[in-house]
Each structure stands twice: as structure tokens, then as C-alpha cells.
Amino acid sequence: ETGVTQTPRHLVMGMTNKKSLKCEQHLGHNAMYWYKQSAKKPLELMFVYNFKEQTENNSVPSRFSPECPNSSHLFLHLHTLQPEDSALYLCASSQNFGGLGETQYFGPGTRLLVL
Amino acid sequence: RKEVEQDPGPFNVPEGATVAFNCTYSNSASQSFFWYRQDCRKEPKLLMSVYSSGNEDGRFTAQLNRASQYISLLIRDSKLSDSATYLCVVRVGSGNTGKLIFGQGTTLQVKP
């Protein structure tokens, strides 16, 4: 299935590195999301973009910086991360943001390890 | 108190068994409810939405009790392929203030 793709699938980085995660959706959706999934914790919503505009920043530290150049692409720029930021980062999209029955479609995720 | 609470399990059941998962949510203003399935090292995928009247999809039945703020998922005649983590998901708010809140998930292992 290639509705929502993410690259890279795995990433190991040091605390002083700068890297970017990329997400692309091929579903014609207008809303895109970044989630963090840590071991034994629920998915945590990080950011929401609706029609390229950020509508939600869920108290995420500034070392995570999202970018949404168009409705199909979403980036998460990472810099000076901490080991506790190691997690699975999932991108999702939905037709619109705000629909009560809205289904979100997830990408395969980027498994990040911060050393 | 967690916004969406689930028993993490694992639930270990034999093939053919019936198993039920429960979920409670804290926000009485929650508007939409879902079950997502997440296979090991894969992304979550929508299993089914949960409606007030209850709904069934093959071997899967979902029920909602708004008064008790409780959601359930029943799986009949379990298959090996049902082994996964089942995520209870609640939508709070609406419009540009709405968002999905995920439970920790309940892990199911179906054994031969």
C-alpha cells in the first residue's frame, strides 16, 4: 500500500545532528498529521496541518520543527534531540480536518534512535 | 486519569475463541469513536467506527455506552491473523479544535 509514504524508515542520529523526516500522501487529502509513538505509550499527536496551515501544535518542544510546503508533503525537521525522543514517528492524512467520522490513514513510520 | 484507558493485556486466546476488549474515556464531550488495529512494527489502520446503536462487521462487533463512557470490541471465532494491538480512539472537540486521542492499546495473541 502506498497511500502514505515516509522516509527514511529507520534513522539513527546523535544529539548534535540535524535531520529531516519526510511524509508524502497520494490520497488527495487536505489534512496531515505527525504523531509520536513511544514504547508502551499511546500515540501522541504532535502537529496538524489543514490545507497547509498549522492548526495544532500539541506543546511540542522547539527541537521538532514541522514544515508543510503543500497538501501532499509534510516534513519534520529534527535538531539537538534527546535520547528520550527515540520513538516511532508516524505521519497520517485525512480528507479534511474536523470531520466527525474522519478516517486517518497512517504511513509506515520512521523508527528514530537518538544516541 | 488517562483520557482513553485500555487494559494493555496481552490477551492470549485459542483459535475460535470469543474475546472482548473494553475501553473507557474521560471526556464526556467526545463525539466520535473508533477502533484501530496495529500489527507488530506496522502502522495503525482503521478497523471500524463505533456508533451509538452498535455496529457489526463480520466477526467484529463494536458497542458504545455514552452514559458510562465505555466502548467495547467483541471478536468472535478468533483467527491467528487477528493477533495485533487494538487501539481505542476517541475524537474530542470539533472543527479546527478537534483531535483524535488514542488509548495505549490492547494486545491480542491468538494461539493455534
GROMACS .gro file of C-alpha atoms in nm:
model
  227
    1GLU     CA    1   0.000   0.000   0.000
    2THR     CA    2   0.147   0.338  -0.096
    3GLY     CA    3  -0.124   0.583   0.016
    4VAL     CA    4   0.106   0.748   0.271
    5THR     CA    5   0.481   0.704   0.244
    6GLN     CA    6   0.752   0.803   0.487
    7THR     CA    7   1.128   0.826   0.456
    8PRO     CA    8   1.357   0.723   0.599
    9ARG     CA    9   1.210   0.414   0.761
   10HIS     CA   10   1.489   0.398   1.016
   11LEU     CA   11   1.716   0.672   1.146
   12VAL     CA   12   1.997   0.679   1.399
   13MET     CA   13   2.128   1.020   1.494
   14GLY     CA   14   2.344   1.184   1.752
   15MET     CA   15   2.220   1.460   1.979
   16THR     CA   16   2.402   1.727   1.779
   17ASN     CA   17   2.280   1.615   1.436
   18LYS     CA   18   2.017   1.778   1.220
   19LYS     CA   19   1.792   1.552   1.017
   20SER     CA   20   1.452   1.565   0.849
   21LEU     CA   21   1.170   1.316   0.821
   22LYS     CA   22   0.959   1.323   0.508
   23CYS     CA   23   0.599   1.223   0.453
   24GLU     CA   24   0.404   1.216   0.128
   25GLN     CA   25   0.041   1.126   0.077
   26HIS     CA   26  -0.105   1.020  -0.257
   27LEU     CA   27  -0.469   1.025  -0.148
   28GLY     CA   28  -0.567   1.380  -0.236
   29HIS     CA   29  -0.623   1.462   0.130
   30ASN     CA   30  -0.614   1.809   0.279
   31ALA     CA   31  -0.505   1.736   0.636
   32MET     CA   32  -0.177   1.586   0.752
   33TYR     CA   33  -0.052   1.492   1.097
   34TRP     CA   34   0.261   1.400   1.287
   35TYR     CA   35   0.232   1.154   1.575
   36LYS     CA   36   0.490   1.014   1.816
   37GLN     CA   37   0.461   0.657   1.942
   38SER     CA   38   0.691   0.562   2.228
   39ALA     CA   39   0.716   0.213   2.373
   40LYS     CA   40   0.421   0.126   2.597
   41LYS     CA   41   0.263   0.470   2.547
   42PRO     CA   42  -0.033   0.583   2.339
   43LEU     CA   43   0.015   0.767   2.014
   44GLU     CA   44   0.070   1.135   2.087
   45LEU     CA   45  -0.044   1.395   1.839
   46MET     CA   46   0.233   1.644   1.766
   47PHE     CA   47   0.122   1.866   1.478
   48VAL     CA   48  -0.174   1.910   1.247
   49TYR     CA   49  -0.179   2.083   0.912
   50ASN     CA   50  -0.505   2.158   0.734
   51PHE     CA   51  -0.476   2.299   0.382
   52LYS     CA   52  -0.105   2.362   0.451
   53GLU     CA   53  -0.183   2.573   0.758
   54GLN     CA   54  -0.074   2.454   1.102
   55THR     CA   55  -0.382   2.417   1.319
   56GLU     CA   56  -0.236   2.226   1.612
   57ASN     CA   57   0.093   2.229   1.797
   58ASN     CA   58   0.050   1.997   2.089
   59SER     CA   59   0.310   2.158   2.318
   60VAL     CA   60   0.592   2.002   2.121
   61PRO     CA   61   0.949   2.114   2.205
   62SER     CA   62   1.105   2.351   1.955
   63ARG     CA   63   1.369   2.094   1.863
   64PHE     CA   64   1.093   1.949   1.643
   65SER     CA   65   1.004   2.180   1.357
   66PRO     CA   66   0.732   2.087   1.105
   67GLU     CA   67   0.703   2.213   0.751
   68CYS     CA   68   0.417   2.167   0.508
   69PRO     CA   69   0.501   2.306   0.164
   70ASN     CA   70   0.184   2.170   0.005
   71SER     CA   71  -0.109   1.944   0.090
   72SER     CA   72   0.078   1.633  -0.021
   73HIS     CA   73   0.404   1.676   0.165
   74LEU     CA   74   0.494   1.710   0.529
   75PHE     CA   75   0.836   1.731   0.689
   76LEU     CA   76   0.958   1.709   1.044
   77HIS     CA   77   1.293   1.878   1.097
   78LEU     CA   78   1.492   1.749   1.392
   79HIS     CA   79   1.781   1.918   1.572
   80THR     CA   80   1.957   1.872   1.905
   81LEU     CA   81   1.731   1.584   2.001
   82GLN     CA   82   1.749   1.396   2.330
   83PRO     CA   83   1.765   1.019   2.383
   84GLU     CA   84   1.407   1.026   2.516
   85ASP     CA   85   1.297   1.144   2.171
   86SER     CA   86   1.370   0.795   2.039
   87ALA     CA   87   1.036   0.664   1.915
   88LEU     CA   88   0.832   0.573   1.611
   89TYR     CA   89   0.721   0.887   1.427
   90LEU     CA   90   0.405   0.835   1.229
   91CYS     CA   91   0.261   1.057   0.962
   92ALA     CA   92  -0.110   1.042   0.882
   93SER     CA   93  -0.352   1.213   0.648
   94SER     CA   94  -0.727   1.256   0.625
   95GLN     CA   95  -0.963   1.405   0.371
   96ASN     CA   96  -1.027   1.710   0.587
   97PHE     CA   97  -0.960   1.811   0.944
   98GLY     CA   98  -1.263   1.837   1.161
   99GLY     CA   99  -1.496   1.575   1.016
  100LEU     CA  100  -1.650   1.372   1.295
  101GLY     CA  101  -1.616   1.041   1.120
  102GLU     CA  102  -1.287   1.126   0.957
  103THR     CA  103  -1.060   0.828   0.894
  104GLN     CA  104  -0.689   0.887   0.927
  105TYR     CA  105  -0.452   0.691   0.708
  106PHE     CA  106  -0.109   0.630   0.852
  107GLY     CA  107   0.228   0.593   0.689
  108PRO     CA  108   0.463   0.311   0.794
  109GLY     CA  109   0.655   0.540   1.028
  110THR     CA  110   1.017   0.634   1.086
  111ARG     CA  111   1.182   0.450   1.371
  112LEU     CA  112   1.419   0.701   1.529
  113LEU     CA  113   1.701   0.626   1.768
  114VAL     CA  114   1.885   0.917   1.930
  115LEU     CA  115   2.222   0.831   2.076
  116ARG     CA  116  -0.665   0.987   3.479
  117LYS     CA  117  -0.582   0.888   3.120
  118GLU     CA  118  -0.812   1.036   2.857
  119VAL     CA  119  -0.860   0.694   2.696
  120GLU     CA  120  -0.792   0.390   2.907
  121GLN     CA  121  -0.747   0.030   2.793
  122ASP     CA  122  -0.623  -0.287   2.955
  123PRO     CA  123  -0.291  -0.343   2.775
  124GLY     CA  124  -0.318  -0.723   2.805
  125PRO     CA  125  -0.184  -0.934   2.650
  126PHE     CA  126  -0.495  -1.141   2.593
  127ASN     CA  127  -0.388  -1.493   2.495
  128VAL     CA  128  -0.675  -1.692   2.344
  129PRO     CA  129  -0.705  -2.012   2.137
  130GLU     CA  130  -0.827  -2.005   1.780
  131GLY     CA  131  -1.203  -1.996   1.763
  132ALA     CA  132  -1.246  -1.819   2.095
  133THR     CA  133  -1.457  -1.511   2.153
  134VAL     CA  134  -1.272  -1.221   2.311
  135ALA     CA  135  -1.389  -0.879   2.426
  136PHE     CA  136  -1.194  -0.560   2.481
  137ASN     CA  137  -1.312  -0.265   2.681
  138CYS     CA  138  -1.218   0.098   2.675
  139THR     CA  139  -1.321   0.394   2.888
  140TYR     CA  140  -1.286   0.763   2.804
  141SER     CA  141  -1.286   1.061   3.035
  142ASN     CA  142  -1.418   1.345   2.820
  143SER     CA  143  -1.796   1.340   2.816
  144ALA     CA  144  -1.793   1.577   2.518
  145SER     CA  145  -1.623   1.314   2.299
  146GLN     CA  146  -1.802   1.292   1.970
  147SER     CA  147  -1.668   1.009   1.760
  148PHE     CA  148  -1.525   0.670   1.846
  149PHE     CA  149  -1.314   0.421   1.658
  150TRP     CA  150  -1.118   0.101   1.687
  151TYR     CA  151  -0.786   0.091   1.504
  152ARG     CA  152  -0.569  -0.215   1.462
  153GLN     CA  153  -0.189  -0.205   1.474
  154ASP     CA  154   0.016  -0.507   1.374
  155CYS     CA  155   0.360  -0.553   1.519
  156ARG     CA  156   0.600  -0.291   1.381
  157LYS     CA  157   0.335  -0.160   1.143
  158GLU     CA  158   0.118   0.149   1.129
  159PRO     CA  159  -0.233   0.173   1.279
  160LYS     CA  160  -0.524   0.108   1.043
  161LEU     CA  161  -0.892   0.179   1.097
  162LEU     CA  162  -1.079  -0.136   1.194
  163MET     CA  163  -1.421   0.017   1.244
  164SER     CA  164  -1.605   0.322   1.363
  165VAL     CA  165  -1.828   0.285   1.667
  166TYR     CA  166  -2.185   0.411   1.652
  167SER     CA  167  -2.430   0.470   1.935
  168SER     CA  168  -2.657   0.196   1.807
  169GLY     CA  169  -2.371  -0.053   1.796
  170ASN     CA  170  -2.237  -0.193   1.474
  171GLU     CA  171  -2.113  -0.520   1.337
  172ASP     CA  172  -1.865  -0.605   1.064
  173GLY     CA  173  -1.835  -0.977   1.010
  174ARG     CA  174  -1.684  -1.129   1.325
  175PHE     CA  175  -1.633  -0.789   1.486
  176THR     CA  176  -1.895  -0.606   1.694
  177ALA     CA  177  -1.842  -0.262   1.845
  178GLN     CA  178  -2.062  -0.100   2.107
  179LEU     CA  179  -2.076   0.241   2.269
  180ASN     CA  180  -2.228   0.333   2.602
  181ARG     CA  181  -2.224   0.712   2.628
  182ALA     CA  182  -2.372   0.718   2.978
  183SER     CA  183  -2.089   0.505   3.114
  184GLN     CA  184  -1.830   0.650   2.871
  185TYR     CA  185  -1.741   0.299   2.767
  186ILE     CA  186  -1.660   0.137   2.432
  187SER     CA  187  -1.623  -0.232   2.359
  188LEU     CA  188  -1.498  -0.454   2.078
  189LEU     CA  189  -1.605  -0.817   2.050
  190ILE     CA  190  -1.424  -1.060   1.824
  191ARG     CA  191  -1.593  -1.391   1.754
  192ASP     CA  192  -1.427  -1.705   1.617
  193SER     CA  193  -1.075  -1.563   1.660
  194LYS     CA  194  -0.825  -1.629   1.383
  195LEU     CA  195  -0.447  -1.637   1.406
  196SER     CA  196  -0.446  -1.330   1.182
  197ASP     CA  197  -0.639  -1.135   1.446
  198SER     CA  198  -0.322  -1.119   1.656
  199ALA     CA  199  -0.245  -0.749   1.684
  200THR     CA  200  -0.281  -0.450   1.914
  201TYR     CA  201  -0.627  -0.292   1.914
  202LEU     CA  202  -0.635   0.081   1.974
  203CYS     CA  203  -0.939   0.256   2.114
  204VAL     CA  204  -0.963   0.605   1.966
  205VAL     CA  205  -1.184   0.894   2.066
  206ARG     CA  206  -1.238   1.223   1.889
  207VAL     CA  207  -1.272   1.520   2.120
  208GLY     CA  208  -1.376   1.864   2.008
  209SER     CA  209  -1.492   1.951   1.660
  210GLY     CA  210  -1.384   2.156   1.366
  211ASN     CA  211  -1.038   2.304   1.397
  212THR     CA  212  -1.019   2.222   1.767
  213GLY     CA  213  -1.097   1.853   1.732
  214LYS     CA  214  -0.837   1.581   1.755
  215LEU     CA  215  -0.804   1.206   1.799
  216ILE     CA  216  -0.697   1.070   2.135
  217PHE     CA  217  -0.551   0.718   2.127
  218GLY     CA  218  -0.556   0.460   2.401
  219GLN     CA  219  -0.243   0.263   2.479
  220GLY     CA  220  -0.386  -0.039   2.301
  221THR     CA  221  -0.481  -0.393   2.398
  222THR     CA  222  -0.261  -0.671   2.265
  223LEU     CA  223  -0.427  -0.990   2.141
  224GLN     CA  224  -0.239  -1.312   2.076
  225VAL     CA  225  -0.441  -1.588   1.913
  226LYS     CA  226  -0.277  -1.928   1.955
  227PRO     CA  227  -0.329  -2.240   1.741
   0.00000   0.00000   0.00000
